[in-house]
CSV table of N, CA and C in Angstrom, one decimal:
chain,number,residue,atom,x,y,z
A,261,UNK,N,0.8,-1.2,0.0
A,261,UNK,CA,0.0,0.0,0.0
A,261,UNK,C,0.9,1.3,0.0
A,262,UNK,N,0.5,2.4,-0.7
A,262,UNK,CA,1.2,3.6,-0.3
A,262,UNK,C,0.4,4.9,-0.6
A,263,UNK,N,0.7,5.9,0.0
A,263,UNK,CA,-0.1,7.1,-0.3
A,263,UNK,C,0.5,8.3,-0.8
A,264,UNK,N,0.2,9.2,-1.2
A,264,UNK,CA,0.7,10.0,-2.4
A,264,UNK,C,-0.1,11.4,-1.9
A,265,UNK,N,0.3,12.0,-1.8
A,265,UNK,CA,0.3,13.6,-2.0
A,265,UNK,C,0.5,14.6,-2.4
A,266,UNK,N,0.1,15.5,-3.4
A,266,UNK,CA,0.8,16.4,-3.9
A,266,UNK,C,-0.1,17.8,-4.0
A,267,UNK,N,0.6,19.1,-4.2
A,267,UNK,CA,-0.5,20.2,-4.9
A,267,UNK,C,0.4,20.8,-5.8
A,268,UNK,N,-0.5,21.8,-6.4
A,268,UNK,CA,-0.1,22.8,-7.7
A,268,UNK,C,0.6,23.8,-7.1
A,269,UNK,N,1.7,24.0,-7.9
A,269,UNK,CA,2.4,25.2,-7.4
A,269,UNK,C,2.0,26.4,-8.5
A,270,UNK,N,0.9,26.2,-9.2
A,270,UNK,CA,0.2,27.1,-10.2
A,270,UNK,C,-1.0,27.4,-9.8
A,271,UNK,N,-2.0,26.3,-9.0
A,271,UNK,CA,-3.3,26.8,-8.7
A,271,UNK,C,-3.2,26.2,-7.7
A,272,UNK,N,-3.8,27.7,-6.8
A,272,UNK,CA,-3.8,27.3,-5.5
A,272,UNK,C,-5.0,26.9,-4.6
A,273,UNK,N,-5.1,25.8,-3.8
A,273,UNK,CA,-5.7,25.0,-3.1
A,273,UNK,C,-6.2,23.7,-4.1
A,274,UNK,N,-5.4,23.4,-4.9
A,274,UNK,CA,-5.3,22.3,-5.5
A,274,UNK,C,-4.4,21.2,-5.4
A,275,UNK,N,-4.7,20.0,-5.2
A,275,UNK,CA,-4.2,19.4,-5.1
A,275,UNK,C,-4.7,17.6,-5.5
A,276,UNK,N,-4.0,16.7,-4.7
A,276,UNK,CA,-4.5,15.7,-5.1
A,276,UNK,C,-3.5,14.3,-3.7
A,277,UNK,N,-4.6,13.5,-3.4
A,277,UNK,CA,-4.5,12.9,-2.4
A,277,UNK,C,-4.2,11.1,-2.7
A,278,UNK,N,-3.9,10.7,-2.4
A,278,UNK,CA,-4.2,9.3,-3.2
A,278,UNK,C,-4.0,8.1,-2.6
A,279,UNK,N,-4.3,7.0,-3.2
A,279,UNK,CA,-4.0,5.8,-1.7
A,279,UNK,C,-3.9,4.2,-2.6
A,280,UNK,N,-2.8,3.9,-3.1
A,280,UNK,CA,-3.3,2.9,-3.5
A,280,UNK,C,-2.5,1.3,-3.2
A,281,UNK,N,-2.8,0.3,-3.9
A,281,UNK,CA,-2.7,-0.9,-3.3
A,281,UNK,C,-2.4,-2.0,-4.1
A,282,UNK,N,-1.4,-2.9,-4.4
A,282,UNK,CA,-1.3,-4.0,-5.4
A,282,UNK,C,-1.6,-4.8,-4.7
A,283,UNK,N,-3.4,-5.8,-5.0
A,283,UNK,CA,-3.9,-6.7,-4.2
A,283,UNK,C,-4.4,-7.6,-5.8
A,284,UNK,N,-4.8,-8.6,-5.0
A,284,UNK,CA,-5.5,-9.7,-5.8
A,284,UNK,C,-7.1,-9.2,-6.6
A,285,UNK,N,-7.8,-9.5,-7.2
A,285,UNK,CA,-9.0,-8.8,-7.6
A,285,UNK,C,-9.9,-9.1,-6.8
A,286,UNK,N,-9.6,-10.2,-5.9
A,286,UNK,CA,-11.0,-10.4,-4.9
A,286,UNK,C,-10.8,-10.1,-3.5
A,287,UNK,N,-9.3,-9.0,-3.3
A,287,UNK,CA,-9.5,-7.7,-2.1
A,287,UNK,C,-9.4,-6.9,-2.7
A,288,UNK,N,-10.1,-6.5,-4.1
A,288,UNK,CA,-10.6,-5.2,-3.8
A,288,UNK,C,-11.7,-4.6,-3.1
A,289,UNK,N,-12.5,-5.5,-2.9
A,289,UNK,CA,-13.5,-4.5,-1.7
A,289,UNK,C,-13.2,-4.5,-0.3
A,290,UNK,N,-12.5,-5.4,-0.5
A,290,UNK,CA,-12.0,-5.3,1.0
A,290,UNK,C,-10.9,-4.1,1.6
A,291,UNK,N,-10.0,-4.0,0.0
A,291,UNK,CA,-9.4,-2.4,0.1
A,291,UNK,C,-10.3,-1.3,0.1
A,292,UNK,N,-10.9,-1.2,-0.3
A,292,UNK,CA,-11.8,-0.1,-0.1
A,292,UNK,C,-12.6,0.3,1.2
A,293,UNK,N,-13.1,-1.2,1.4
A,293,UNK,CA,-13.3,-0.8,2.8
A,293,UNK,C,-12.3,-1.0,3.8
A,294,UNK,N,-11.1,-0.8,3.9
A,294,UNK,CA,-10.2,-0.7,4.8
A,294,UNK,C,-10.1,0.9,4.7
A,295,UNK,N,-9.9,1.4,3.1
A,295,UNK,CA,-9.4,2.8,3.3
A,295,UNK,C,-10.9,3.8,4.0
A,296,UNK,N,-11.8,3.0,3.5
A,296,UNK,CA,-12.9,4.0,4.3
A,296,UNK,C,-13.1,4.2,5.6
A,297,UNK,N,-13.0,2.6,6.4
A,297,UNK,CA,-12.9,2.6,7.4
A,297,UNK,C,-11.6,3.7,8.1
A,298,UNK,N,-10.1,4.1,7.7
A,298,UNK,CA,-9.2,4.4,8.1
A,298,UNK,C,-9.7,6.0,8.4
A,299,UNK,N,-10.3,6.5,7.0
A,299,UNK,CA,-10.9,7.8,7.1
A,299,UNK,C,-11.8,8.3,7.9
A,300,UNK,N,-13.0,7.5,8.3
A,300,UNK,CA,-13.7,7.4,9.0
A,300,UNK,C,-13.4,7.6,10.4
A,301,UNK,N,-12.0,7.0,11.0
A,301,UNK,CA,-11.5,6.9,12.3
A,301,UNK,C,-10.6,8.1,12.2
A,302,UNK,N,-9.8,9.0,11.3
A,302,UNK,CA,-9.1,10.2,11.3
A,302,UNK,C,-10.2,11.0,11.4
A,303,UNK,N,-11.2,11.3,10.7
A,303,UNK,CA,-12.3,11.6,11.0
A,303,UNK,C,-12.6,12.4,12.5
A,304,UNK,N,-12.8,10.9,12.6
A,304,UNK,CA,-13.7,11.2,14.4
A,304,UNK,C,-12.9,11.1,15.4
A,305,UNK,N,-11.6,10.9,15.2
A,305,UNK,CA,-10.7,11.1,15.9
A,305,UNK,C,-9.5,11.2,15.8
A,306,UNK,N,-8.5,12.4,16.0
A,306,UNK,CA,-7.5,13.0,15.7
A,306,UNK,C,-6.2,11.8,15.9
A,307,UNK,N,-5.3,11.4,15.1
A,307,UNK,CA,-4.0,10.6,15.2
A,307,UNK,C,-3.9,11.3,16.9
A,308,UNK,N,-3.3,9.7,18.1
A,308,UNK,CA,-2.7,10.4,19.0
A,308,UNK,C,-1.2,10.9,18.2
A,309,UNK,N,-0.7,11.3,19.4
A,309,UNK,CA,0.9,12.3,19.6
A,309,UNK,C,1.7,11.3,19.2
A,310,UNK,N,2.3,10.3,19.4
A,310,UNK,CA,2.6,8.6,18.8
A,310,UNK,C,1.9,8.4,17.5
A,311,UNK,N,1.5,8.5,17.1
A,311,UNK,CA,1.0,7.7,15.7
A,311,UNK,C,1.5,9.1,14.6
A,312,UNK,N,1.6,10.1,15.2
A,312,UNK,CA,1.5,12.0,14.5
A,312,UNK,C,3.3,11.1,14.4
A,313,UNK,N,4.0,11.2,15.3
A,313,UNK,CA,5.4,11.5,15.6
A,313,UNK,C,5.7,9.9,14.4
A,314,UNK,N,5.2,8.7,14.5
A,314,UNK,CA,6.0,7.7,14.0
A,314,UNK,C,5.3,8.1,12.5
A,315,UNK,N,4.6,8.8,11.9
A,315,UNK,CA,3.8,9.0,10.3
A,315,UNK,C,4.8,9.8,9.7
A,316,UNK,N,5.1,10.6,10.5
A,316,UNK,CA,5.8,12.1,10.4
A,316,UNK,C,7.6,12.2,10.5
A,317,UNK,N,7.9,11.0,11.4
A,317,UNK,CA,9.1,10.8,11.3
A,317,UNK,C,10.0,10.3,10.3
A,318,UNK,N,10.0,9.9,9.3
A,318,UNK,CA,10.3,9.5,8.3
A,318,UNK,C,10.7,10.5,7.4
A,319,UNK,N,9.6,11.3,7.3
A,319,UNK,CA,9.7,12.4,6.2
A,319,UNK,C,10.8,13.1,6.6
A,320,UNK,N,10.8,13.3,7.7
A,320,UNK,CA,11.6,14.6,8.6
A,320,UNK,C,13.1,13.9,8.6
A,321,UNK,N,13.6,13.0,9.0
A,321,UNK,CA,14.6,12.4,8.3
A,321,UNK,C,15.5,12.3,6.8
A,322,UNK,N,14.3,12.0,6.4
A,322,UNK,CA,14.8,12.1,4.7
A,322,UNK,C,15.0,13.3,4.0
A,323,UNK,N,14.0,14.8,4.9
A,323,UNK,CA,14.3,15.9,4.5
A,323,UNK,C,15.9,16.5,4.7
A,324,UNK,N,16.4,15.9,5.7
A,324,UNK,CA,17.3,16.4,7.1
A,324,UNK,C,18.2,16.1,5.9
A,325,UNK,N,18.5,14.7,5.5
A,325,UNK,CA,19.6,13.9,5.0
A,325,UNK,C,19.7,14.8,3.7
A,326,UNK,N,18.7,15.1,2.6
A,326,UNK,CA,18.5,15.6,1.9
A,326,UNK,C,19.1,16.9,1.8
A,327,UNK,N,18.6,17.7,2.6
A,327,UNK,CA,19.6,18.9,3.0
A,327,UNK,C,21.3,18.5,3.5
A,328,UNK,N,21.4,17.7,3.5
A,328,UNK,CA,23.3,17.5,3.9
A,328,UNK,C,23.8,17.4,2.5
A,329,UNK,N,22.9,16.9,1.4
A,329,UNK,CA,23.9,17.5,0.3
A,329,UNK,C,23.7,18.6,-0.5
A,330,UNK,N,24.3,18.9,-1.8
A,330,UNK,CA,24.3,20.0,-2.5
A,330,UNK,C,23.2,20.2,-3.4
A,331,UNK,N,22.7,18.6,-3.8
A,331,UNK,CA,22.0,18.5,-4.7
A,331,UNK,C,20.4,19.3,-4.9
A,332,UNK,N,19.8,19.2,-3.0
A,332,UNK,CA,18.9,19.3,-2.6
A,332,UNK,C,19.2,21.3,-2.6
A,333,UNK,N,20.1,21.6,-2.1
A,333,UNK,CA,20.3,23.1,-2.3
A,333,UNK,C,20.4,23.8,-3.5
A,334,UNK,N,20.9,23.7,-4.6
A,334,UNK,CA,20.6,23.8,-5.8
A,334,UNK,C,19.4,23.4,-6.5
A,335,UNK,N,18.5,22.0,-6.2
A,335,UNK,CA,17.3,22.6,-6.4
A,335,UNK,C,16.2,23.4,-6.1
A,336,UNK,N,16.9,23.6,-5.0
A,336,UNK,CA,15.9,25.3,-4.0
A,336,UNK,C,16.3,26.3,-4.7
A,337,UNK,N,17.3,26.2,-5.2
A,337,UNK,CA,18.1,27.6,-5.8
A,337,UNK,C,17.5,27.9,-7.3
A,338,UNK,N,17.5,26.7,-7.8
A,338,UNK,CA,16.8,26.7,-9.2
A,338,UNK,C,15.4,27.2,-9.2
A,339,UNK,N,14.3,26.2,-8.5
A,339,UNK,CA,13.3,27.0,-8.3
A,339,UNK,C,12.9,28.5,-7.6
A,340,UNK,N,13.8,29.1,-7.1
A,340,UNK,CA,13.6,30.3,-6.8
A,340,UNK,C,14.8,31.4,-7.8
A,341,UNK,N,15.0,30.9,-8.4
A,341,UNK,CA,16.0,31.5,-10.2
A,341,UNK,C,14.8,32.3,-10.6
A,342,UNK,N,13.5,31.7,-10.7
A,342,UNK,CA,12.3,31.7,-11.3
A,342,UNK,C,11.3,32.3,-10.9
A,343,UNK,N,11.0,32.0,-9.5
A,343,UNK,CA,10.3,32.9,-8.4
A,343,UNK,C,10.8,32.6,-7.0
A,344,UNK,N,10.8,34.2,-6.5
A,344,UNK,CA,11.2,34.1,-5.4
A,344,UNK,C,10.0,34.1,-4.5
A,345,UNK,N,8.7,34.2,-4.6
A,345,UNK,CA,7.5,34.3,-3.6
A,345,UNK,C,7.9,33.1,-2.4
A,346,UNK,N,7.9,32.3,-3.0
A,346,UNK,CA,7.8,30.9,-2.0
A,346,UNK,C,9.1,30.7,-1.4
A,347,UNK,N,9.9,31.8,-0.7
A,347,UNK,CA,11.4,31.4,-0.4
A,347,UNK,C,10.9,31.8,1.1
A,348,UNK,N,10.0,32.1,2.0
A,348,UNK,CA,9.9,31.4,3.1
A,348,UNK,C,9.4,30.1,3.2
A,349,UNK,N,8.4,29.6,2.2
A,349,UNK,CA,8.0,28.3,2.7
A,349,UNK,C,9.3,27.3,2.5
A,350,UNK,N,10.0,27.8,1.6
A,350,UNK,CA,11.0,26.5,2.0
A,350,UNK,C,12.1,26.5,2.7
A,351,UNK,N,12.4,27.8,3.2
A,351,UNK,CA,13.1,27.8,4.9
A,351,UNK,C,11.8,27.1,5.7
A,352,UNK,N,10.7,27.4,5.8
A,352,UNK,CA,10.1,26.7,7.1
A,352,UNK,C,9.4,25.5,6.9
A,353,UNK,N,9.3,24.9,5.8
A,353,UNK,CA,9.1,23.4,5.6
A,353,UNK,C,9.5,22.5,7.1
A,354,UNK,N,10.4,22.5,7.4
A,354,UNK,CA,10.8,21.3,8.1
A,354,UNK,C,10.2,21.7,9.3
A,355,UNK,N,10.0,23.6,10.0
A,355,UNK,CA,9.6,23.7,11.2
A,355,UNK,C,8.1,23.7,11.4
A,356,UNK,N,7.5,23.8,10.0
A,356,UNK,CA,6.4,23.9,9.8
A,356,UNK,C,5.8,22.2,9.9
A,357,UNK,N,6.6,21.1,9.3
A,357,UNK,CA,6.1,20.0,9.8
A,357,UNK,C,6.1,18.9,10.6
A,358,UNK,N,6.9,19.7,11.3
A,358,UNK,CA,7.1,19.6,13.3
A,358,UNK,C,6.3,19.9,13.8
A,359,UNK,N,5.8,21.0,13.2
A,359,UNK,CA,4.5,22.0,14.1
A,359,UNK,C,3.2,21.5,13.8
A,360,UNK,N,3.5,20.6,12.9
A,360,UNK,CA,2.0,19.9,12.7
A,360,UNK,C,0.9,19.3,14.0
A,361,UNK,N,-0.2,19.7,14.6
A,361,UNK,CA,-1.1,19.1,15.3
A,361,UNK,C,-1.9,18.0,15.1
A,362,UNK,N,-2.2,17.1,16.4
A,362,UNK,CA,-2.9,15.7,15.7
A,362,UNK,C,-4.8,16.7,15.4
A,363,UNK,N,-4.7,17.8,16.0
A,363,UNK,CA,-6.2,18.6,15.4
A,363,UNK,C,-6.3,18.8,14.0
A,364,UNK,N,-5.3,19.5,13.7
A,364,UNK,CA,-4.6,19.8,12.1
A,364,UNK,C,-5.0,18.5,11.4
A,365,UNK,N,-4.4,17.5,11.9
A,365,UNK,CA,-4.4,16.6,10.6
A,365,UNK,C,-6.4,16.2,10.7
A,366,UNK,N,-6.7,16.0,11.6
A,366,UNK,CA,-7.8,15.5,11.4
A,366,UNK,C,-8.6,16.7,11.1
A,367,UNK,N,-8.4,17.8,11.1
A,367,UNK,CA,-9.2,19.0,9.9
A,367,UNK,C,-9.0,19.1,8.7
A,368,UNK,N,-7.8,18.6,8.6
A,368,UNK,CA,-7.4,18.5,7.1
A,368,UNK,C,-8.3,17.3,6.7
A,369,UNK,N,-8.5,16.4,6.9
A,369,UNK,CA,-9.1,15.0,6.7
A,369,UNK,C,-10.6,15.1,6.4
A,370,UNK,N,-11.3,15.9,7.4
A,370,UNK,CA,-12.4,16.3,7.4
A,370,UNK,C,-13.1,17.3,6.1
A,371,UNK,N,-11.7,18.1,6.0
A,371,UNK,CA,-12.0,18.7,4.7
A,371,UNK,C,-12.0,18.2,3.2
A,372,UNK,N,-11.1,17.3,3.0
A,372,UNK,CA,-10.7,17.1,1.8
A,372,UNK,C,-10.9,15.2,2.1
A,373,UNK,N,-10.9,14.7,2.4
A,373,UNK,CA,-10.8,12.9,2.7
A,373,UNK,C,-12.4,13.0,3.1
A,374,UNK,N,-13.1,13.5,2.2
A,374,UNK,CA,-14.4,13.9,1.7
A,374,UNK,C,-15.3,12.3,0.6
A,375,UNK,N,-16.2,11.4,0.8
A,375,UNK,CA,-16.8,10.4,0.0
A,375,UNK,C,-17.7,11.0,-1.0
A,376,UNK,N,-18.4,12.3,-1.0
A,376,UNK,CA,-18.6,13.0,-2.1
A,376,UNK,C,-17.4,13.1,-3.2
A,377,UNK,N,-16.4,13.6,-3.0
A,377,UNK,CA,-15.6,14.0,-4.0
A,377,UNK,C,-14.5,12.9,-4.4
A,378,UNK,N,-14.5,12.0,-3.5
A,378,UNK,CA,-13.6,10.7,-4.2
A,378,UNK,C,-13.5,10.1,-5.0
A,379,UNK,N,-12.7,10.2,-5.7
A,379,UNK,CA,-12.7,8.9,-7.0
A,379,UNK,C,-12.2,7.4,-7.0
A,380,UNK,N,-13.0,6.3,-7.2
A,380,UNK,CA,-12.4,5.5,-6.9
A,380,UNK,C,-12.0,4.1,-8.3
A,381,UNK,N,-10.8,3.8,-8.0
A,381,UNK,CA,-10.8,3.0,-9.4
A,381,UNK,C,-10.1,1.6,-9.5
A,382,UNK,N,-9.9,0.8,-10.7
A,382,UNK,CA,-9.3,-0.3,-10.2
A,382,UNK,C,-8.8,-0.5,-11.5
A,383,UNK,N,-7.7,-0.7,-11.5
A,383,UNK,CA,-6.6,-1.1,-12.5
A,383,UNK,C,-6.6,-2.7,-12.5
A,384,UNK,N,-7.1,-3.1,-14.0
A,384,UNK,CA,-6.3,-4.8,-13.8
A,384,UNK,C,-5.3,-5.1,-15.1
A,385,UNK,N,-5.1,-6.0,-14.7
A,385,UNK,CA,-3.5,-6.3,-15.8
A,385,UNK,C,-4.3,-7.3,-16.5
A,386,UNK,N,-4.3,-7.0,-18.0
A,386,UNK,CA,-4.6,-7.7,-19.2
A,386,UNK,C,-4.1,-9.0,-19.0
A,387,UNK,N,-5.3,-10.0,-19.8
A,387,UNK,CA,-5.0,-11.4,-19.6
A,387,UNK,C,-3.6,-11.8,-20.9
């Protein structure tokens, strides 16, 4: 399973959320109702402080390492060649998703991890 996140750096409050899964064809409903179920519980109740800190730790590492080389600084540099607006968000990326709350996430959830607006689909591999 893995999940995917991204938004527009052209239009803003766009984005796109995603969740998917290489299963057999007869769990696919059973994936579906796992992910509904998952949403359902972010939902109505906020990630504790532990579950925030082990989701989140990962990222925050790889950013860290990322920054120890050059490669990662020159592409900050390249993108702001171009525009400089967004040259605080990417100084405070890292302190900004430290600062993340387990309230936050489950407002974000509530907003957008929405059963109206989901799309749901299923990919099979040709016989």
């Amino acid at each position: 399973p893995s999940v995917n996140a991204s938004s527009s750096s052209l239009f803003k409050d766009y984005g796109t959320i995603s969740i998917s899964a290489e299963t057999k064809p007869e769990s696919f409903d059973a994936f579906f109702e796992a992910v509904d179920a998952m949403v359902a519980e972010i939902i109505a109740n906020p990630p504790t402080d532990d579950e925030l800190t082990r989701a989140r730790a990962p990222m925050i590492e790889a950013y860290r390492r990322n920054q120890a080389g050059n490669s990662h600084w020159l592409g900050q540099l390249e993108g702001l060649a171009f525009d400089t607006s967004d040259l605080e968000e990417r100084l405070s990326y890292l302190s900004e998703l430290e600062s993340i709350t387990p309230e936050q996430v489950q407002e974000v959830a509530k907003t957008y991890l929405r059963s109206d607006t989901a799309w749901k689909a299923v990919v099979r591999k040709g016989d």
